[in-house]
PDB file of C-alpha atoms in Angstrom:
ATOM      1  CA  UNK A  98       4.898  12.873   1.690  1.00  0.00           C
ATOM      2  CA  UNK A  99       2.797  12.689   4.784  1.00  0.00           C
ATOM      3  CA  UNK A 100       1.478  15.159   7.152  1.00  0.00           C
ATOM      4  CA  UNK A 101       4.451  17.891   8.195  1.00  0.00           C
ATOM      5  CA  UNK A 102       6.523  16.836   5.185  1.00  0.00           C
ATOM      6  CA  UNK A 103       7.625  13.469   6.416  1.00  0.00           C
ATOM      7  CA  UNK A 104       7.908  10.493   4.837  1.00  0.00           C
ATOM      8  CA  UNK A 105       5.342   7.416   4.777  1.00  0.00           C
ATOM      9  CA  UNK A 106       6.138   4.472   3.416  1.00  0.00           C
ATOM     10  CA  UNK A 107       3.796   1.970   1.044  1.00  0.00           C
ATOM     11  CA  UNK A 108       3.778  -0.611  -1.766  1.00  0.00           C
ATOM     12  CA  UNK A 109       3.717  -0.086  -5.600  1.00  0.00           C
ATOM     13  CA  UNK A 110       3.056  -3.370  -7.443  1.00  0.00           C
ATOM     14  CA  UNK A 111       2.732  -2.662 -11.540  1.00  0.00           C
ATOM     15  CA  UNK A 112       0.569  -4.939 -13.640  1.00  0.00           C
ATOM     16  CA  UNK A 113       1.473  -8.306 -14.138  1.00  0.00           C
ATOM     17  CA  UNK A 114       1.365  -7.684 -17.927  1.00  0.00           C
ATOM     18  CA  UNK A 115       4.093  -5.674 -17.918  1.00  0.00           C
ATOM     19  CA  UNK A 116       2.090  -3.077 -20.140  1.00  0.00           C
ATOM     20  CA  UNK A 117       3.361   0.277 -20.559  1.00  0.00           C
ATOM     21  CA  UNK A 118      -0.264   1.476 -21.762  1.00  0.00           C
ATOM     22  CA  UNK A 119      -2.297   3.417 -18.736  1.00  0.00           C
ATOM     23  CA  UNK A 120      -3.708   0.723 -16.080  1.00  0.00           C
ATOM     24  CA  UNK A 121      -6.268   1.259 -13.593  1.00  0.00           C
ATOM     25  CA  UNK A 122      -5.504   2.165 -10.206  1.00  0.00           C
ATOM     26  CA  UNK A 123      -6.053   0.358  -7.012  1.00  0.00           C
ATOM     27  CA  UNK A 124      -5.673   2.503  -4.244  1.00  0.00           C
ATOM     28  CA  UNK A 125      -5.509  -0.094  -1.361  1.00  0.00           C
ATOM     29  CA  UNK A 126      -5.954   1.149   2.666  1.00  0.00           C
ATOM     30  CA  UNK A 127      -5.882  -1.072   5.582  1.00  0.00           C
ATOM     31  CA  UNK A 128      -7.851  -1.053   8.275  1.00  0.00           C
ATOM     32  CA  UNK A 129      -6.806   0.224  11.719  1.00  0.00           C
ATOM     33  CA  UNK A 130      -6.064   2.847  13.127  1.00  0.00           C
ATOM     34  CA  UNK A 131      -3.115   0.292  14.283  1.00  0.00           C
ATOM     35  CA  UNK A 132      -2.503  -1.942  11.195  1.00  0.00           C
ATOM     36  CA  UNK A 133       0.085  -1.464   8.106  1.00  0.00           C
ATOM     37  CA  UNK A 134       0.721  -3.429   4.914  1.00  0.00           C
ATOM     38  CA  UNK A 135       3.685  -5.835   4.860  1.00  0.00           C
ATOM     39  CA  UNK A 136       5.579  -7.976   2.519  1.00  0.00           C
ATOM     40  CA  UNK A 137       3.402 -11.114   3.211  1.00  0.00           C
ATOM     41  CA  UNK A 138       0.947 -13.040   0.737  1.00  0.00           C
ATOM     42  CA  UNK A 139      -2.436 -12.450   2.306  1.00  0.00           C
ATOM     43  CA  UNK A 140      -6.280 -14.079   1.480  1.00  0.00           C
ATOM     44  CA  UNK A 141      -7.941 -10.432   1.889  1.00  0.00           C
ATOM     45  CA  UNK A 142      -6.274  -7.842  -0.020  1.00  0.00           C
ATOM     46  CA  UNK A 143      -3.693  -9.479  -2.044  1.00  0.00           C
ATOM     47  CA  UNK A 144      -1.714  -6.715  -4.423  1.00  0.00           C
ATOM     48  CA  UNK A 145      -0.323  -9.944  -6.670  1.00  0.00           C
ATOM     49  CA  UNK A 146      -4.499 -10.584  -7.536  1.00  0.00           C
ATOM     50  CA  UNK A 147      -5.220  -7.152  -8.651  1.00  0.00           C
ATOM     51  CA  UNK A 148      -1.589  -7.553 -10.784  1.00  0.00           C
ATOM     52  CA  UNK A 149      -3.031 -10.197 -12.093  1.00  0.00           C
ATOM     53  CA  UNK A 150      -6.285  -8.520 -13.524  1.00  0.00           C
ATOM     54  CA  UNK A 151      -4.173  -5.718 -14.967  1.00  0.00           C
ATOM     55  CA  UNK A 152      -4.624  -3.245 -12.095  1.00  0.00           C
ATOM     56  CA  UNK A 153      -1.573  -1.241 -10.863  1.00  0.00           C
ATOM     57  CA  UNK A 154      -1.153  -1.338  -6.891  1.00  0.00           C
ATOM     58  CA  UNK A 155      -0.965   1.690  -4.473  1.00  0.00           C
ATOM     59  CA  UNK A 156      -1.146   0.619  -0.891  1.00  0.00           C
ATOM     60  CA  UNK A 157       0.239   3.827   1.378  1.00  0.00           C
ATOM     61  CA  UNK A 158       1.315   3.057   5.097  1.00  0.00           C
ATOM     62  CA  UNK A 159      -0.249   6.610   6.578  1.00  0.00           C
ATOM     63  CA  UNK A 160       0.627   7.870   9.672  1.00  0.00           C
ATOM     64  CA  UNK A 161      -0.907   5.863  12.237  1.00  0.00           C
ATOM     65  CA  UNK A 162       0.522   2.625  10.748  1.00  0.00           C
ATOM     66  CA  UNK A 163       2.369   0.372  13.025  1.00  0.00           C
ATOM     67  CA  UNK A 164       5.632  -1.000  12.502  1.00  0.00           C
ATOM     68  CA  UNK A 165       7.427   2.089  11.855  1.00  0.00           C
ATOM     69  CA  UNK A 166       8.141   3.112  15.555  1.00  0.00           C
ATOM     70  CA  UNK A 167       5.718   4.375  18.695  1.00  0.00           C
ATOM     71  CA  UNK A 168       6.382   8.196  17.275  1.00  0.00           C
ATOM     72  CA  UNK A 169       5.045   7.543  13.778  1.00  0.00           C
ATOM     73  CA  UNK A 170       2.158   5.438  14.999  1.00  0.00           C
ATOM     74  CA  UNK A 171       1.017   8.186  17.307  1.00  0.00           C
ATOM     75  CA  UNK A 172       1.295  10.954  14.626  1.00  0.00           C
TER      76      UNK A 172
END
């Protein structure tokens, strides 16, 4: 949940290894304030590398993400 109670909306990409043991964490946040993370392979912060490594992926879209509408973006 976001600020107020509402809903954001993010990625969660498990280790590649397909471990149930505890992996670490990478807690990814874009830049911005106008930016969001979308289902597109990227050169900077690409979840499938950390996978990869054994890292699980968190990457929130907070408020003040775009494509989500003007209302959310301005929130």
């Amino acid at each position: 949940m976001g600020a107020n109670n509402e809903t954001v909306w993010g990625w969660h990409v498990p280790p590649a290894n397909g471990t149930s043991q505890k992996s670490p964490l990478a807690f990814l946040i874009h830049g911005g304030p106008q930016s969001s993370w979308y289902d597109a392979w990227g050169y900077r912060w690409n979840f499938q590398s950390y996978s990869a490594q054994g890292y699980a992926v968190i990457a929130i879209n907070f408020h003040g993400s775009d494509s989500y509408g003007q209302n959310f973006t301005d929130s």
